[in-house]
mmCIF file of C-alpha atoms in Angstrom:
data_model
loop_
_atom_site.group_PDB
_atom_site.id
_atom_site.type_symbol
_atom_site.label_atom_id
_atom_site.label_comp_id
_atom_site.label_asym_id
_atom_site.label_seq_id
_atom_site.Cartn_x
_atom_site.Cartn_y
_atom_site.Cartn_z
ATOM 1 C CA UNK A 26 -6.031 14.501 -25.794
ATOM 2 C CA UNK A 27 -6.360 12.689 -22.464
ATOM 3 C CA UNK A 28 -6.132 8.850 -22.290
ATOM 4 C CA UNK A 29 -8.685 7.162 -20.256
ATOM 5 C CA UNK A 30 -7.938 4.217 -17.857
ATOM 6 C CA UNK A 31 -7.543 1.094 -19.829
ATOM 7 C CA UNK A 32 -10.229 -1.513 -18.390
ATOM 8 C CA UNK A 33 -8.378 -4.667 -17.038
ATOM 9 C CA UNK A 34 -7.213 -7.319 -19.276
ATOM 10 C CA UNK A 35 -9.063 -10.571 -18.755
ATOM 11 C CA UNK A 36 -5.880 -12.693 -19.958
ATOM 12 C CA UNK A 37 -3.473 -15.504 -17.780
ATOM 13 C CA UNK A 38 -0.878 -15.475 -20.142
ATOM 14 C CA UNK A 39 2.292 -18.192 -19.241
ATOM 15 C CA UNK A 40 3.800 -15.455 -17.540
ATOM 16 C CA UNK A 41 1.682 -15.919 -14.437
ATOM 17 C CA UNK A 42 1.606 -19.716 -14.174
ATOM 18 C CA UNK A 43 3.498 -21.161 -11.288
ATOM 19 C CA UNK A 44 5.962 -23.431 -13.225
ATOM 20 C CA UNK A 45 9.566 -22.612 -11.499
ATOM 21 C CA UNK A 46 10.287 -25.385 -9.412
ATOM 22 C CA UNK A 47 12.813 -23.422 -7.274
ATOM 23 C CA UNK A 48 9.754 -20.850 -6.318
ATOM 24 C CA UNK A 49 6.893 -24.104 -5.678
ATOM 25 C CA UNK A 50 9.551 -25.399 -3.428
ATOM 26 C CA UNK A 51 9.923 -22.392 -1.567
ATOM 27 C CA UNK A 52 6.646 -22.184 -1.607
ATOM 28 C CA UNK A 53 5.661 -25.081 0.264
ATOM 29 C CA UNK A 54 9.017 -24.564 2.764
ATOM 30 C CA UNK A 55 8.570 -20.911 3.842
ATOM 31 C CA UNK A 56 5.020 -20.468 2.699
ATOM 32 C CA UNK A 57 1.990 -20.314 5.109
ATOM 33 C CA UNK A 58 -1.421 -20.933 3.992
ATOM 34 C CA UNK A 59 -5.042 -20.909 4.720
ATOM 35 C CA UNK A 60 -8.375 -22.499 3.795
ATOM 36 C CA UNK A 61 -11.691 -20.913 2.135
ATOM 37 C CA UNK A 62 -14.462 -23.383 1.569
ATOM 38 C CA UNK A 63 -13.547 -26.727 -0.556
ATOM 39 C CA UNK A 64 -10.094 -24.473 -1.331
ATOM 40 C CA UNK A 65 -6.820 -24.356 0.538
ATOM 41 C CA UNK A 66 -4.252 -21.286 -0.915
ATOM 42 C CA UNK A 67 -0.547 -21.550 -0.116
ATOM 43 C CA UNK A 68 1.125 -18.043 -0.474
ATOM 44 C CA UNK A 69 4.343 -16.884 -0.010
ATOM 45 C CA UNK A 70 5.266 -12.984 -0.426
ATOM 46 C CA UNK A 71 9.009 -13.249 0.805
ATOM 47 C CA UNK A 72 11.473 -14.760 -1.855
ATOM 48 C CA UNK A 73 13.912 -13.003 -3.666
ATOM 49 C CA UNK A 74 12.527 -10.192 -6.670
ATOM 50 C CA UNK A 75 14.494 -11.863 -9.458
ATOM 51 C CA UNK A 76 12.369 -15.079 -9.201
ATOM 52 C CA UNK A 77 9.689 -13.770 -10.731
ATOM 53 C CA UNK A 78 9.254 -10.959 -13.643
ATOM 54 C CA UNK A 79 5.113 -10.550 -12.506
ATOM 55 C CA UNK A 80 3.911 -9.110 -9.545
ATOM 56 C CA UNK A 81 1.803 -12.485 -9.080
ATOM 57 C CA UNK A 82 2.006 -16.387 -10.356
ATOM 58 C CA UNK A 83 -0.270 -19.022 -9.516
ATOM 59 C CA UNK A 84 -1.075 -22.299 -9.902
ATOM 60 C CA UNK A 85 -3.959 -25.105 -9.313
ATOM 61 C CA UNK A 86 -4.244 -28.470 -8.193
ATOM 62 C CA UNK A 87 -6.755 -30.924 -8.266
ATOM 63 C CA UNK A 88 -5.787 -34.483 -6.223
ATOM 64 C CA UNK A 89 -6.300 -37.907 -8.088
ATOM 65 C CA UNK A 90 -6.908 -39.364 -4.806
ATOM 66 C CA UNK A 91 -10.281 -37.409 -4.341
ATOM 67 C CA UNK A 92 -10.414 -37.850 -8.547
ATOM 68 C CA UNK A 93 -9.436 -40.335 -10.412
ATOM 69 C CA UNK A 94 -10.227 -39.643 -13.790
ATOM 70 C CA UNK A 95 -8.166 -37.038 -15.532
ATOM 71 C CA UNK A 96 -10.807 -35.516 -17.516
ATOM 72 C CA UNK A 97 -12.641 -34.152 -14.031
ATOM 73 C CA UNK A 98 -9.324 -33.054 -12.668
ATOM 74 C CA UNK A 99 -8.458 -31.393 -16.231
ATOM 75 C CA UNK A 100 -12.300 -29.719 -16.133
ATOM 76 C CA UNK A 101 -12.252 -28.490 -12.395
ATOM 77 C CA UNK A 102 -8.743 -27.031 -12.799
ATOM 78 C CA UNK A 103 -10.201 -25.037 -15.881
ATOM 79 C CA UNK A 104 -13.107 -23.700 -13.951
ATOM 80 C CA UNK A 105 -10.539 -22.664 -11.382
ATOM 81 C CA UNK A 106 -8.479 -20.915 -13.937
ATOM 82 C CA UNK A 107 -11.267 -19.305 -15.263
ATOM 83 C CA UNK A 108 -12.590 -17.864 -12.206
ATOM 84 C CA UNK A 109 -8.797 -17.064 -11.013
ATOM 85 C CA UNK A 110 -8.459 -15.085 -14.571
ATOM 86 C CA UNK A 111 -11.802 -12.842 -13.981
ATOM 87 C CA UNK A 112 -11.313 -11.637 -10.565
ATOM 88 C CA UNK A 113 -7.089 -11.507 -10.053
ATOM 89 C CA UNK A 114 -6.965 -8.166 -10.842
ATOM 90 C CA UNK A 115 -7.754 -6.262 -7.561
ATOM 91 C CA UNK A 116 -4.705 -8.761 -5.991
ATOM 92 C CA UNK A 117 -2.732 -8.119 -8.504
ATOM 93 C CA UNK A 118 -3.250 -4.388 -8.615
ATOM 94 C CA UNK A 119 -2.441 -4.657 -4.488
ATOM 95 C CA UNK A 120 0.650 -6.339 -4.973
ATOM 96 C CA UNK A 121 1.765 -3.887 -7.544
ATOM 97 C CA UNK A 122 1.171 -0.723 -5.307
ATOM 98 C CA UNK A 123 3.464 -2.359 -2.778
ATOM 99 C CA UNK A 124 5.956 -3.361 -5.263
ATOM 100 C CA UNK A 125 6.238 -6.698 -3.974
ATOM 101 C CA UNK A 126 5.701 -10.325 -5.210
ATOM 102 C CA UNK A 127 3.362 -13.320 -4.497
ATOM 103 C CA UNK A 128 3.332 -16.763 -5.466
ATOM 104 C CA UNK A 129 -0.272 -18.617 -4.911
ATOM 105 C CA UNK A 130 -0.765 -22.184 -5.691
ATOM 106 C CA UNK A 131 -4.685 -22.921 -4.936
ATOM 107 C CA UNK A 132 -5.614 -26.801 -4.342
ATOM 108 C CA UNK A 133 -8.981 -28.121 -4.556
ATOM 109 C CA UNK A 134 -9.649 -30.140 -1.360
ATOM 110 C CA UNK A 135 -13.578 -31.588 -2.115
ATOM 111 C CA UNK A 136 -14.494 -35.444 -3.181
ATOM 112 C CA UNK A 137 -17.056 -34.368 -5.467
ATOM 113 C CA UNK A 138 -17.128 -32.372 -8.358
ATOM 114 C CA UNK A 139 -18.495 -28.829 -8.621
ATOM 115 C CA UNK A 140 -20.255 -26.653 -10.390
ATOM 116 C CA UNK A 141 -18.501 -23.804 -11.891
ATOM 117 C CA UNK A 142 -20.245 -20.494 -9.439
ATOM 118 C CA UNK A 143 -19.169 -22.258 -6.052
ATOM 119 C CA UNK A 144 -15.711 -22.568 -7.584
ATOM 120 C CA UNK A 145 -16.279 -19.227 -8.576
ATOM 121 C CA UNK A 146 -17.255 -17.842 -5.189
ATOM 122 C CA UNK A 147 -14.523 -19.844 -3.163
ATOM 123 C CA UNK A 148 -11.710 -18.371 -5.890
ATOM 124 C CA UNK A 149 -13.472 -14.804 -4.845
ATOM 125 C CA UNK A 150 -13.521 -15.366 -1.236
ATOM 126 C CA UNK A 151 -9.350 -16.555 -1.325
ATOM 127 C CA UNK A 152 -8.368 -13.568 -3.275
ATOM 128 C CA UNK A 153 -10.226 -11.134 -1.463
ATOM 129 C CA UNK A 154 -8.409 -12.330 2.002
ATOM 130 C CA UNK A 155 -4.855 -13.062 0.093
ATOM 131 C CA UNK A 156 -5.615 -8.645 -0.596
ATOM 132 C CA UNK A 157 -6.293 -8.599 3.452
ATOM 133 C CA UNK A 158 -3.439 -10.312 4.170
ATOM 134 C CA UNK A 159 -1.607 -8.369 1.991
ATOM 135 C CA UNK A 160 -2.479 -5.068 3.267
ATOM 136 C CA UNK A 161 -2.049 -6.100 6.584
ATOM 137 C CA UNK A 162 1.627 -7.150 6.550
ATOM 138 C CA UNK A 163 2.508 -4.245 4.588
ATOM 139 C CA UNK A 164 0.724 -2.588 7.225
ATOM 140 C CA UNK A 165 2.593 -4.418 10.320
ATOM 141 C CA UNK A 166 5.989 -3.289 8.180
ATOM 142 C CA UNK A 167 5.368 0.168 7.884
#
């Protein structure tokens, strides 16, 4: 009997979250970044294997400068997770085929709070250039 494909799984299990403070530090010392909309993405691809058991963590931030109550910091970083959890799986299927690893740690840089599809859309946009970025220094090494 032949198995079909399994569809993705639409899970960000603790696995994923950016929590090591040894990679986040890294991160932000060796890590470049770039902006997309109301989001800037640090990313770093070039730290040691053993860090990380995933192909991919990531993590969100929302600044109590720009928002000072913790419930709309607590509700933007969900709709971030949520649109992170739909639409990883193209990056994450990308950084598998190269066998590498990627830390991502996405920070919300607007003053007001939004609704969830532009979060949505911005999330898209990021993850569809971390892929072209991706590509394109595996790419450059080759």
């Amino acid at each position: 009997m032949e198995s079909t494909p399994q569809p993705p799984r639409f899970f960000f299990p603790k696995e994923e979250k950016l929590c090591s403070k040894r990679i986040i530090s890294y991160l932000f010392e060796h890590g470049h970044s770039f902006g997309m909309g109301v989001f800037k993405f640090f990313y770093v691809t070039d730290f040691p294997k053993e860090w990380m058991e995933v192909p991919v963590q990531t993590a969100f931030a929302v600044p109590k400068r720009s928002f000072r109550h913790a419930y709309m910091r607590n509700r933007l970083k969900r709709r971030m997770r949520e649109a992170y959890r739909l639409h990883k799986h193209d990056l994450i299927s990308s950084v598998e085929a190269q066998e590498s690893r990627l830390a991502i740690f996405i920070k919300l840089n607007g003053r007001r709070e939004l609704p969830y599809p532009p979060i949505e859309a911005g999330i898209k946009k990021g993850l569809r250039k971390m892929q072209r970025i991706i590509a394109e220094k595996n790419s450059a090494e080759a």
